[in-house]
CSV table of C-alpha atoms in Angstrom, one decimal:
chain,number,residue,atom,x,y,z
A,1,VAL,CA,0.0,0.0,0.0
A,2,THR,CA,1.4,3.3,-1.0
A,3,GLY,CA,1.3,6.3,1.3
A,4,LEU,CA,-0.8,8.3,-1.2
A,5,ALA,CA,-4.1,6.6,-1.1
A,6,THR,CA,-4.3,5.3,2.4
A,7,PRO,CA,-7.9,4.8,3.7
A,8,SER,CA,-7.4,7.7,6.1
A,9,ALA,CA,-6.7,10.1,3.2
A,10,LEU,CA,-9.9,9.1,1.6
A,11,SER,CA,-12.3,8.5,4.4
A,12,GLY,CA,-10.6,10.2,7.3
A,13,ASP,CA,-11.5,13.2,9.4
A,14,ARG,CA,-12.8,15.3,6.4
A,15,PRO,CA,-15.4,14.1,3.9
A,16,PRO,CA,-14.2,14.1,0.3
A,17,ARG,CA,-15.1,17.3,-1.4
A,18,VAL,CA,-14.5,19.2,-4.6
A,19,PRO,CA,-12.7,22.5,-4.1
A,20,GLY,CA,-14.7,25.5,-5.2
A,21,GLU,CA,-18.1,25.2,-6.9
A,22,PRO,CA,-18.5,21.8,-8.7
A,23,GLY,CA,-20.0,23.6,-11.7
A,24,MET,CA,-16.9,25.7,-12.2
A,25,TRP,CA,-14.9,22.6,-12.9
A,26,PHE,CA,-16.8,22.4,-16.2
A,27,VAL,CA,-14.9,25.5,-17.3
A,28,ILE,CA,-11.5,24.2,-15.9
A,29,LEU,CA,-11.7,20.7,-17.3
A,30,GLY,CA,-13.3,22.0,-20.5
A,31,ASP,CA,-10.5,24.5,-21.0
A,32,LEU,CA,-7.9,21.9,-20.4
A,33,LEU,CA,-9.6,19.7,-23.0
A,34,LEU,CA,-9.6,22.5,-25.5
A,35,PHE,CA,-6.0,23.4,-25.0
A,36,ALA,CA,-5.1,19.7,-25.2
A,37,TYR,CA,-6.8,19.7,-28.6
A,38,VAL,CA,-5.0,22.8,-29.8
A,39,PHE,CA,-1.7,21.3,-28.6
A,40,ALA,CA,-2.4,18.2,-30.7
A,41,VAL,CA,-3.2,20.3,-33.7
A,42,PHE,CA,0.0,22.2,-33.2
A,43,LEU,CA,2.0,19.0,-33.1
A,44,ALA,CA,0.3,17.7,-36.2
A,45,TYR,CA,1.2,20.9,-38.1
A,46,ARG,CA,4.7,20.8,-36.6
A,47,ALA,CA,5.2,17.3,-38.0
A,48,ASP,CA,4.3,18.5,-41.5
A,49,HIS,CA,6.5,21.7,-41.4
A,50,SER,CA,9.3,20.7,-39.0
A,51,GLU,CA,12.0,22.9,-40.7
A,52,VAL,CA,9.8,26.1,-40.6
A,53,PHE,CA,8.9,25.4,-37.0
A,54,ALA,CA,12.5,24.8,-35.9
A,55,SER,CA,13.9,27.9,-37.6
A,56,SER,CA,11.1,30.1,-36.3
A,57,GLN,CA,11.4,28.8,-32.8
A,58,ARG,CA,15.0,30.0,-32.6
A,59,ASN,CA,13.7,33.6,-32.7
A,60,LEU,CA,11.9,33.1,-29.4
A,61,SER,CA,13.7,34.1,-26.3
A,62,VAL,CA,14.0,31.2,-23.8
A,63,GLY,CA,15.1,33.7,-21.1
A,64,VAL,CA,11.8,35.6,-21.4
A,65,GLY,CA,9.9,32.4,-21.4
A,66,LEU,CA,11.6,31.4,-18.1
A,67,ILE,CA,10.7,34.8,-16.6
A,68,TYR,CA,7.0,34.1,-17.5
A,69,THR,CA,7.2,30.7,-15.9
A,70,LEU,CA,8.8,32.1,-12.7
A,71,LEU,CA,6.1,34.8,-12.4
A,72,LEU,CA,3.2,32.4,-12.8
A,73,VAL,CA,4.6,29.7,-10.5
A,74,THR,CA,5.3,32.4,-7.9
A,75,SER,CA,1.8,33.8,-8.2
A,76,SER,CA,0.3,30.4,-7.7
A,77,VAL,CA,2.3,30.0,-4.5
A,78,PHE,CA,0.9,33.3,-3.3
A,79,ILE,CA,-2.6,32.2,-4.1
A,80,VAL,CA,-2.2,29.0,-2.1
A,81,ARG,CA,-1.0,31.1,0.8
A,82,ALA,CA,-3.9,33.5,0.4
A,83,VAL,CA,-6.5,30.7,0.5
A,84,SER,CA,-5.0,29.2,3.6
A,85,LEU,CA,-4.9,32.6,5.3
A,86,MET,CA,-8.5,33.1,4.3
A,87,ARG,CA,-9.5,29.8,5.8
A,88,ALA,CA,-7.7,30.9,9.0
A,89,GLY,CA,-9.8,34.1,8.9
A,90,ASN,CA,-6.7,36.4,8.5
A,91,ARG,CA,-8.2,39.3,6.7
A,92,GLU,CA,-5.1,41.4,7.3
A,93,ARG,CA,-2.6,39.2,5.4
A,94,ALA,CA,-4.8,37.3,2.9
A,95,PRO,CA,-5.6,40.3,0.7
A,96,ARG,CA,-1.9,41.1,0.6
A,97,TYR,CA,-1.1,37.7,-0.9
A,98,VAL,CA,-3.9,38.1,-3.4
A,99,LEU,CA,-2.4,41.5,-4.4
A,100,MET,CA,1.1,40.0,-4.8
A,101,ALA,CA,-0.3,37.2,-7.0
A,102,MET,CA,-2.0,39.9,-9.1
A,103,ALA,CA,1.2,41.9,-9.4
A,104,CYS,CA,2.9,38.8,-10.9
A,105,GLY,CA,0.0,38.4,-13.4
A,106,VAL,CA,0.1,42.1,-14.4
A,107,ALA,CA,3.9,41.8,-14.9
A,108,PHE,CA,3.3,38.7,-17.1
A,109,ALA,CA,0.8,40.6,-19.2
A,110,VAL,CA,3.0,43.7,-19.6
A,111,ILE,CA,6.1,41.7,-20.7
A,112,LYS,CA,3.8,39.8,-23.1
A,113,VAL,CA,2.8,43.1,-24.7
A,114,PHE,CA,6.4,44.0,-25.2
A,115,GLU,CA,7.2,40.6,-26.7
A,116,TYR,CA,4.3,41.0,-29.1
A,117,SER,CA,5.2,44.5,-30.2
A,118,GLY,CA,8.8,43.4,-30.7
A,119,LYS,CA,7.6,40.6,-33.0
A,120,VAL,CA,5.3,43.0,-34.9
A,121,HIS,CA,8.1,45.5,-35.3
A,122,ALA,CA,10.3,42.8,-36.7
A,123,GLY,CA,7.6,42.1,-39.3
A,124,ILE,CA,6.3,38.9,-37.7
A,125,THR,CA,2.5,38.4,-37.5
A,126,LEU,CA,0.0,35.6,-37.4
A,127,ASN,CA,0.2,35.2,-41.1
A,128,THR,CA,4.1,34.9,-41.3
A,129,ASN,CA,4.0,31.1,-41.1
A,130,ASP,CA,2.2,28.3,-39.3
A,131,PHE,CA,4.6,28.4,-36.3
A,132,TYR,CA,3.8,32.1,-35.6
A,133,LEU,CA,0.1,31.5,-36.1
A,134,PHE,CA,0.2,29.0,-33.3
A,135,TYR,CA,2.6,31.2,-31.3
A,136,PHE,CA,0.2,34.1,-31.4
A,137,PHE,CA,-2.9,32.0,-31.1
A,138,LEU,CA,-1.8,29.9,-28.2
A,139,THR,CA,-0.1,32.7,-26.2
A,140,GLY,CA,-3.0,35.0,-27.1
A,141,MET,CA,-5.6,32.6,-25.8
A,142,HIS,CA,-3.5,32.1,-22.7
A,143,LEU,CA,-3.1,35.8,-22.2
A,144,ALA,CA,-6.9,36.2,-22.4
A,145,HIS,CA,-7.1,33.6,-19.6
A,146,VAL,CA,-4.5,35.6,-17.6
A,147,LEU,CA,-6.6,38.8,-18.0
A,148,LEU,CA,-9.8,36.9,-17.0
A,149,GLY,CA,-7.9,35.5,-14.1
A,150,LEU,CA,-6.8,39.0,-13.0
A,151,ALA,CA,-10.5,40.1,-13.0
A,152,ILE,CA,-11.4,37.0,-11.0
A,153,LEU,CA,-8.5,37.7,-8.5
A,154,THR,CA,-9.9,41.2,-8.0
A,155,ALA,CA,-13.1,39.7,-6.8
A,156,MET,CA,-11.1,37.3,-4.6
A,157,TRP,CA,-9.3,40.3,-3.1
A,158,PHE,CA,-12.7,41.7,-2.0
A,159,PHE,CA,-13.6,38.3,-0.5
A,160,ALA,CA,-10.2,38.1,1.3
A,161,ARG,CA,-10.9,41.4,3.1
A,162,ARG,CA,-14.0,39.7,4.6
A,163,ALA,CA,-12.2,36.6,5.7
A,164,GLY,CA,-13.3,35.4,9.1
A,165,THR,CA,-16.4,37.6,9.2
A,166,PRO,CA,-19.9,36.2,8.7
A,167,SER,CA,-20.3,38.4,5.6
A,168,LEU,CA,-17.9,36.0,3.8
A,169,GLY,CA,-20.7,33.4,3.8
A,170,ASN,CA,-20.3,30.9,1.0
A,171,LYS,CA,-17.9,33.1,-0.8
A,172,MET,CA,-15.0,31.0,0.5
A,173,ARG,CA,-16.1,28.4,-2.0
A,174,TYR,CA,-16.0,30.9,-4.8
A,175,ALA,CA,-12.5,32.0,-3.7
A,176,GLU,CA,-11.4,28.4,-3.8
A,177,GLY,CA,-12.8,28.1,-7.3
A,178,PHE,CA,-11.0,31.3,-8.3
A,179,ALA,CA,-7.7,29.9,-7.0
A,180,CYS,CA,-8.2,26.7,-9.0
A,181,PHE,CA,-8.8,28.7,-12.1
A,182,TRP,CA,-5.6,30.7,-11.5
A,183,HIS,CA,-3.7,27.4,-11.0
A,184,MET,CA,-5.1,26.2,-14.3
A,185,VAL,CA,-3.8,29.4,-16.1
A,186,ASP,CA,-0.4,28.7,-14.5
A,187,GLN,CA,-0.5,25.0,-15.5
A,188,LEU,CA,-1.4,25.8,-19.1
A,189,TRP,CA,1.7,28.0,-19.3
A,190,LEU,CA,3.8,25.1,-18.0
A,191,ILE,CA,2.8,23.2,-21.1
A,192,ILE,CA,2.8,26.1,-23.6
A,193,PHE,CA,6.3,27.2,-22.6
A,194,PRO,CA,8.1,23.9,-23.5
A,195,LEU,CA,5.9,23.3,-26.5
A,196,LEU,CA,6.6,26.6,-28.2
A,197,TYR,CA,10.0,27.7,-26.8
A,198,LEU,CA,11.9,24.5,-26.0
A,199,LEU,CA,10.7,21.4,-27.9
A,200,HIS,CA,13.2,20.4,-30.6
B,1,MET,CA,-48.8,27.5,-18.7
B,2,SER,CA,-48.6,24.5,-21.0
B,3,ALA,CA,-45.8,22.2,-20.2
B,4,ARG,CA,-46.5,20.2,-23.3
B,5,SER,CA,-46.0,23.1,-25.7
B,6,GLN,CA,-42.8,24.1,-23.8
B,7,ARG,CA,-41.5,20.6,-24.2
B,8,LEU,CA,-42.3,20.5,-27.8
B,9,CYS,CA,-40.4,23.8,-28.3
B,10,ALA,CA,-37.4,22.4,-26.3
B,11,TRP,CA,-37.3,19.2,-28.4
B,12,CYS,CA,-36.9,21.4,-31.5
B,13,GLY,CA,-33.3,21.8,-30.4
B,14,PRO,CA,-32.3,18.1,-30.9
B,15,ALA,CA,-34.5,18.0,-34.0
B,16,LEU,CA,-32.5,21.0,-35.4
B,17,ALA,CA,-29.3,18.9,-35.0
B,18,VAL,CA,-30.8,15.9,-36.8
B,19,VAL,CA,-32.1,18.0,-39.7
B,20,PHE,CA,-28.8,20.0,-40.0
B,21,PHE,CA,-26.7,16.8,-40.2
B,22,ILE,CA,-29.0,15.3,-42.8
B,23,GLY,CA,-29.1,18.3,-45.1
B,24,PHE,CA,-25.7,19.8,-44.6
B,25,TRP,CA,-23.6,16.7,-44.1
B,26,MET,CA,-25.3,13.7,-45.7
B,27,ILE,CA,-26.9,15.5,-48.7
B,28,ALA,CA,-24.8,18.6,-49.5
B,29,ARG,CA,-21.7,16.9,-48.1
B,30,PHE,CA,-20.4,20.3,-46.7
B,31,ILE,CA,-18.8,18.6,-43.8
B,32,PRO,CA,-15.8,19.0,-43.9
B,33,PRO,CA,-16.1,22.3,-45.8
B,34,PRO,CA,-14.3,22.9,-49.1
B,35,SER,CA,-11.0,24.6,-48.5
B,36,PRO,CA,-10.8,28.4,-49.0
B,37,ALA,CA,-7.4,27.7,-50.6
B,38,GLN,CA,-8.8,25.9,-53.6
B,39,THR,CA,-8.7,27.6,-56.9
B,40,ALA,CA,-11.7,29.3,-58.5
B,41,ALA,CA,-11.8,26.5,-61.1
B,42,GLU,CA,-11.9,23.8,-58.5
B,43,THR,CA,-14.7,25.6,-56.5
B,44,ALA,CA,-16.7,26.2,-59.7
B,45,ASN,CA,-16.3,22.6,-60.7
B,46,MET,CA,-17.7,21.5,-57.4
B,47,TYR,CA,-20.8,23.6,-57.8
B,48,ARG,CA,-21.3,22.5,-61.5
B,49,GLN,CA,-20.9,18.8,-60.7
B,50,HIS,CA,-22.9,18.7,-57.5
B,51,GLY,CA,-25.2,21.6,-58.0
B,52,PHE,CA,-28.4,19.5,-57.4
B,53,ARG,CA,-27.1,17.9,-54.2
B,54,ILE,CA,-26.0,21.2,-52.8
B,55,ARG,CA,-29.3,22.9,-53.5
B,56,LEU,CA,-31.3,20.1,-52.1
B,57,GLY,CA,-29.1,19.9,-49.0
B,58,MET,CA,-29.5,23.6,-48.4
B,59,GLU,CA,-33.3,23.4,-48.9
B,60,ILE,CA,-33.4,20.8,-46.1
B,61,THR,CA,-31.0,22.6,-43.8
B,62,MET,CA,-33.2,25.8,-44.0
B,63,TRP,CA,-35.7,23.9,-41.8
B,64,ALA,CA,-33.1,23.5,-39.2
B,65,GLY,CA,-33.0,27.3,-39.0
B,66,VAL,CA,-36.8,27.3,-38.5
B,67,LEU,CA,-36.5,24.8,-35.7
B,68,CYS,CA,-34.1,27.0,-33.9
B,69,THR,CA,-36.7,29.6,-33.0
B,70,PRO,CA,-39.0,27.5,-30.8
B,71,TRP,CA,-35.9,26.2,-29.0
B,72,VAL,CA,-34.8,29.7,-28.3
B,73,ILE,CA,-38.2,30.6,-27.0
B,74,ALA,CA,-38.4,27.5,-24.7
B,75,LEU,CA,-35.0,28.6,-23.2
B,76,GLY,CA,-36.3,32.1,-22.9
B,77,CYS,CA,-39.5,31.1,-21.1
B,78,GLN,CA,-37.5,29.2,-18.5
B,79,MET,CA,-34.9,32.0,-18.2
B,80,LYS,CA,-37.8,34.3,-17.5
B,81,ARG,CA,-38.6,32.3,-14.3
B,82,ILE,CA,-35.2,33.4,-13.0
B,83,GLU,CA,-35.9,37.0,-13.5
B,84,GLY,CA,-39.7,37.3,-13.0
B,85,ARG,CA,-42.0,39.7,-14.8
B,86,TRP,CA,-39.3,42.1,-16.0
B,87,ALA,CA,-36.8,39.9,-17.8
B,88,PRO,CA,-34.2,41.8,-19.7
B,89,LEU,CA,-31.8,38.8,-19.9
B,90,ALA,CA,-34.4,36.4,-21.2
B,91,LEU,CA,-35.6,38.9,-23.8
B,92,THR,CA,-32.1,39.7,-24.9
B,93,GLN,CA,-31.5,35.9,-25.3
B,94,ILE,CA,-34.6,35.7,-27.4
B,95,GLY,CA,-33.7,38.7,-29.5
B,96,LEU,CA,-30.2,37.4,-30.2
B,97,GLY,CA,-31.5,33.9,-30.7
B,98,VAL,CA,-34.0,34.7,-33.4
B,99,LEU,CA,-31.2,36.1,-35.5
B,100,LEU,CA,-29.6,32.7,-35.6
B,101,PRO,CA,-32.0,31.3,-38.3
B,102,LEU,CA,-31.2,34.2,-40.5
B,103,GLU,CA,-27.5,33.5,-40.1
B,104,PHE,CA,-28.2,30.1,-41.4
B,105,ILE,CA,-30.6,31.1,-44.2
B,106,ILE,CA,-28.6,33.9,-45.9
B,107,PRO,CA,-25.4,32.0,-46.4
B,108,PHE,CA,-27.4,29.1,-47.8
B,109,TYR,CA,-28.9,31.3,-50.4
B,110,PHE,CA,-25.4,32.2,-51.6
B,111,PHE,CA,-24.5,28.5,-51.9
B,112,MET,CA,-27.8,27.8,-53.8
B,113,THR,CA,-27.1,30.8,-56.1
B,114,ALA,CA,-23.6,29.5,-56.8
B,115,ALA,CA,-25.2,26.2,-57.9
B,116,PHE,CA,-28.1,27.9,-59.8
B,117,ARG,CA,-26.5,28.6,-63.2
B,118,LYS,CA,-23.9,26.3,-64.7
B,119,ASN,CA,-22.5,28.9,-67.1
B,120,ARG,CA,-21.4,31.4,-64.5
B,121,SER,CA,-17.8,32.4,-64.5
B,122,ASP,CA,-15.4,30.6,-62.1
B,123,GLU,CA,-14.6,33.8,-60.2
B,124,SER,CA,-18.3,34.6,-59.7
B,125,ILE,CA,-18.9,31.1,-58.3
B,126,GLN,CA,-15.9,31.4,-56.0
B,127,MET,CA,-17.1,34.8,-54.7
B,128,LEU,CA,-20.6,33.3,-53.9
B,129,ASN,CA,-18.8,30.4,-52.2
B,130,ASP,CA,-16.8,32.9,-50.1
B,131,LEU,CA,-19.9,34.9,-49.3
B,132,GLY,CA,-21.6,31.8,-48.0
B,133,TRP,CA,-18.7,30.2,-46.0
B,134,LEU,CA,-17.3,33.4,-44.4
B,135,PRO,CA,-20.5,34.3,-42.5
B,136,PHE,CA,-21.7,30.7,-42.0
B,137,ASP,CA,-18.5,29.8,-40.1
B,138,GLY,CA,-17.6,33.3,-38.9
B,139,LEU,CA,-20.9,34.9,-37.8
B,140,ILE,CA,-20.5,34.0,-34.2
B,141,PHE,CA,-21.1,37.4,-32.7
B,142,THR,CA,-24.8,37.1,-31.8
B,143,LEU,CA,-24.3,33.5,-30.7
B,144,PHE,CA,-21.5,34.5,-28.4
B,145,GLY,CA,-23.8,37.2,-26.9
B,146,GLN,CA,-26.5,34.6,-26.4
B,147,CYS,CA,-24.1,32.3,-24.6
B,148,VAL,CA,-23.0,35.1,-22.3
B,149,VAL,CA,-26.5,36.2,-21.5
B,150,VAL,CA,-27.6,32.7,-20.7
B,151,GLY,CA,-24.5,32.2,-18.5
B,152,ILE,CA,-25.1,35.4,-16.6
B,153,ALA,CA,-28.8,34.7,-16.1
B,154,ILE,CA,-28.1,31.2,-14.8
B,155,LEU,CA,-25.3,32.2,-12.4
B,156,SER,CA,-27.3,35.2,-11.1
B,157,ASP,CA,-30.2,33.0,-10.0
B,158,LYS,CA,-30.9,33.7,-6.3
B,159,HIS,CA,-33.8,31.2,-5.9
B,160,GLU,CA,-33.5,28.7,-3.1
B,161,LYS,CA,-34.0,26.0,-5.8
B,162,PRO,CA,-32.4,27.5,-8.9
B,163,VAL,CA,-34.3,27.2,-12.2
B,164,PHE,CA,-31.1,25.8,-13.9
B,165,PRO,CA,-28.1,24.0,-12.3
B,166,ARG,CA,-25.1,26.3,-12.0
B,167,TRP,CA,-22.9,24.1,-14.2
B,168,ALA,CA,-25.1,25.0,-17.1
B,169,GLY,CA,-24.2,28.6,-16.7
B,170,TYR,CA,-20.5,27.9,-16.6
B,171,MET,CA,-21.0,25.6,-19.6
B,172,SER,CA,-22.7,28.4,-21.6
B,173,LEU,CA,-20.0,30.9,-20.9
B,174,TRP,CA,-17.3,28.3,-21.7
B,175,CYS,CA,-18.9,27.3,-25.0
B,176,GLY,CA,-19.4,31.0,-25.9
B,177,VAL,CA,-15.7,31.7,-25.6
B,178,LEU,CA,-14.7,28.6,-27.6
B,179,MET,CA,-16.9,29.7,-30.4
B,180,LEU,CA,-15.0,33.0,-30.8
B,181,PRO,CA,-12.0,31.9,-33.0
B,182,PRO,CA,-14.1,31.4,-36.2
B,183,GLY,CA,-14.8,35.2,-36.1
B,184,LEU,CA,-11.2,35.5,-37.4
B,185,ASP,CA,-11.9,33.4,-40.5
B,186,VAL,CA,-11.7,36.5,-42.8
B,187,PHE,CA,-8.0,36.8,-42.2
B,188,PHE,CA,-7.0,33.2,-43.1
B,189,ILE,CA,-7.0,31.4,-46.5
B,190,ARG,CA,-5.4,28.3,-45.0
B,191,GLY,CA,-4.5,26.7,-41.6
B,192,PRO,CA,-6.3,26.0,-38.4
B,193,LEU,CA,-8.1,29.4,-38.3
B,194,ALA,CA,-9.4,29.3,-41.9
B,195,TRP,CA,-13.2,28.5,-42.3
B,196,ASN,CA,-12.4,24.8,-42.7
B,197,GLY,CA,-9.7,24.8,-40.0
B,198,ALA,CA,-9.1,22.5,-37.1
B,199,ILE,CA,-9.7,25.2,-34.6
B,200,SER,CA,-12.3,27.5,-36.2
B,201,TRP,CA,-14.5,25.0,-38.0
B,202,TRP,CA,-14.3,21.8,-35.9
B,203,VAL,CA,-14.3,23.5,-32.5
B,204,LEU,CA,-17.3,25.6,-33.5
B,205,LEU,CA,-19.2,22.6,-34.8
B,206,VAL,CA,-18.7,20.5,-31.7
B,207,MET,CA,-19.2,23.4,-29.2
B,208,PHE,CA,-22.4,24.6,-30.9
B,209,PHE,CA,-24.0,21.1,-30.5
B,210,VAL,CA,-22.6,20.6,-27.0
B,211,TRP,CA,-24.2,23.9,-26.0
B,212,LEU,CA,-27.5,23.1,-27.8
B,213,ILE,CA,-27.9,19.6,-26.3
B,214,GLY,CA,-26.6,20.6,-22.9
B,215,LEU,CA,-29.1,23.5,-22.6
B,216,THR,CA,-31.9,21.3,-24.0
B,217,TYR,CA,-31.3,18.9,-21.2
B,218,VAL,CA,-31.5,21.5,-18.5
B,219,VAL,CA,-34.5,23.3,-20.1
B,220,LEU,CA,-36.4,20.0,-20.1
B,221,GLN,CA,-35.6,19.5,-16.4
B,222,ALA,CA,-36.6,23.0,-15.7
B,223,ILE,CA,-39.9,22.5,-17.4
B,224,ASN,CA,-40.6,19.4,-15.3
B,225,ASP,CA,-39.9,21.4,-12.1
B,226,HIS,CA,-42.0,24.3,-13.3
B,227,GLU,CA,-44.9,21.9,-14.0
B,228,LYS,CA,-44.6,20.4,-10.5
B,229,GLU,CA,-44.5,23.8,-8.8
B,230,TYR,CA,-47.4,25.1,-10.9
B,231,GLY,CA,-49.5,22.0,-10.2
B,232,ALA,CA,-48.9,22.2,-6.5
B,233,GLU,CA,-49.9,25.9,-6.5
B,234,ALA,CA,-53.0,25.2,-8.5
B,235,ARG,CA,-54.1,22.3,-6.3
B,236,ALA,CA,-53.7,24.6,-3.2
B,237,GLY,CA,-56.5,26.7,-4.7
B,238,ASN,CA,-54.2,29.6,-5.7
B,239,HIS,CA,-54.9,29.2,-9.3
B,240,ARG,CA,-55.3,32.9,-9.8
B,241,SER,CA,-52.0,33.7,-8.1
B,242,ALA,CA,-50.2,31.0,-10.0
B,243,ALA,CA,-51.5,32.5,-13.2
B,244,ALA,CA,-50.3,35.9,-12.1
B,245,ALA,CA,-46.9,34.5,-11.3
B,246,ASP,CA,-46.8,33.4,-14.8
B,247,LEU,CA,-46.8,36.9,-16.1
């Protein structure tokens, strides 16, 4: 018996429960499914145009890609901290951690805008070749998720300020759901980064 | 209220799907769509050779557009229970929803016109083909609005027993977002975002029917609940108040 799925982990002190609202997982799992499909389409196109993909990929900066990765992973850690502080009713520190996570998200979006404008100034657009089509489409779709995530974290900040008070009500569940969404945004980047920037 | 007529309207949704696939896929063989990258001569040849099949398929698929309207109304009637007498979201949904049949019917007339005369020039046929496919795949704007309005209405339901389950609201929003990429089809002659592309065409096709069937399921459930509530109120002798609540 491994330590992971011992009976106590499954049927112990806490009843098993889905974090956040169950319905929200429709969006998270659905989005993961969609991205998985787009990744598959990307790999199929890549197999057909391997030279174009390889030569275009060399123009992407792995360093910038690493900065994005660090920003998003760090922001996810802040959100984990914020949720546990909210559970503990700490309305002093929980909103601060939400804000720090949001700052990472904003930094991500700002760098992205610079990266895009650099590409456009170099004459590279969606129509340059299939690699750049996927580059702009995948990262653009992901950026849209980051922006939506930032809007959601703004709501979470308001909830975090009510942590430990009765006015929070069932909003704790919403906050958990928001955190899960933010983790998904982070996790998607962890696949997009190697796929676009690193895969040889 | 008549639960039977509401159910009939809701079942027009799955019926729409069946009629669409018979006309558009089995008869006109427009699934998968012809590539926008093919030459004018290739496109013209397709319409000259298969002109009858294409016209017949479109004639049949028109009826799918007609079946859309009762389904939109059934959804709107149940959405109205969320909001009560003044129901801006339900009415917006109906308003956007009744545009959908037109977005079917107009492109289909371009396809039928392309097949109408065999002696048309290749370029004219190609233009009619473009005029049909670009909006048929790319006209997602009202549909997106509809998805968002349905999502907002469902998630804003404050009733103790909500009219629709909350997952349906999330589903509607999610489907709406996934149906956006085809709006870019005017920028791409080939690749995954062209009108026959892996992302714009196939994701739209699947998501539209996931949305349609998913909402039909929850609308039928909501009609059952509505019938029970209404029956209970009527039996309690509050027939007049039940009727007033209907307004």
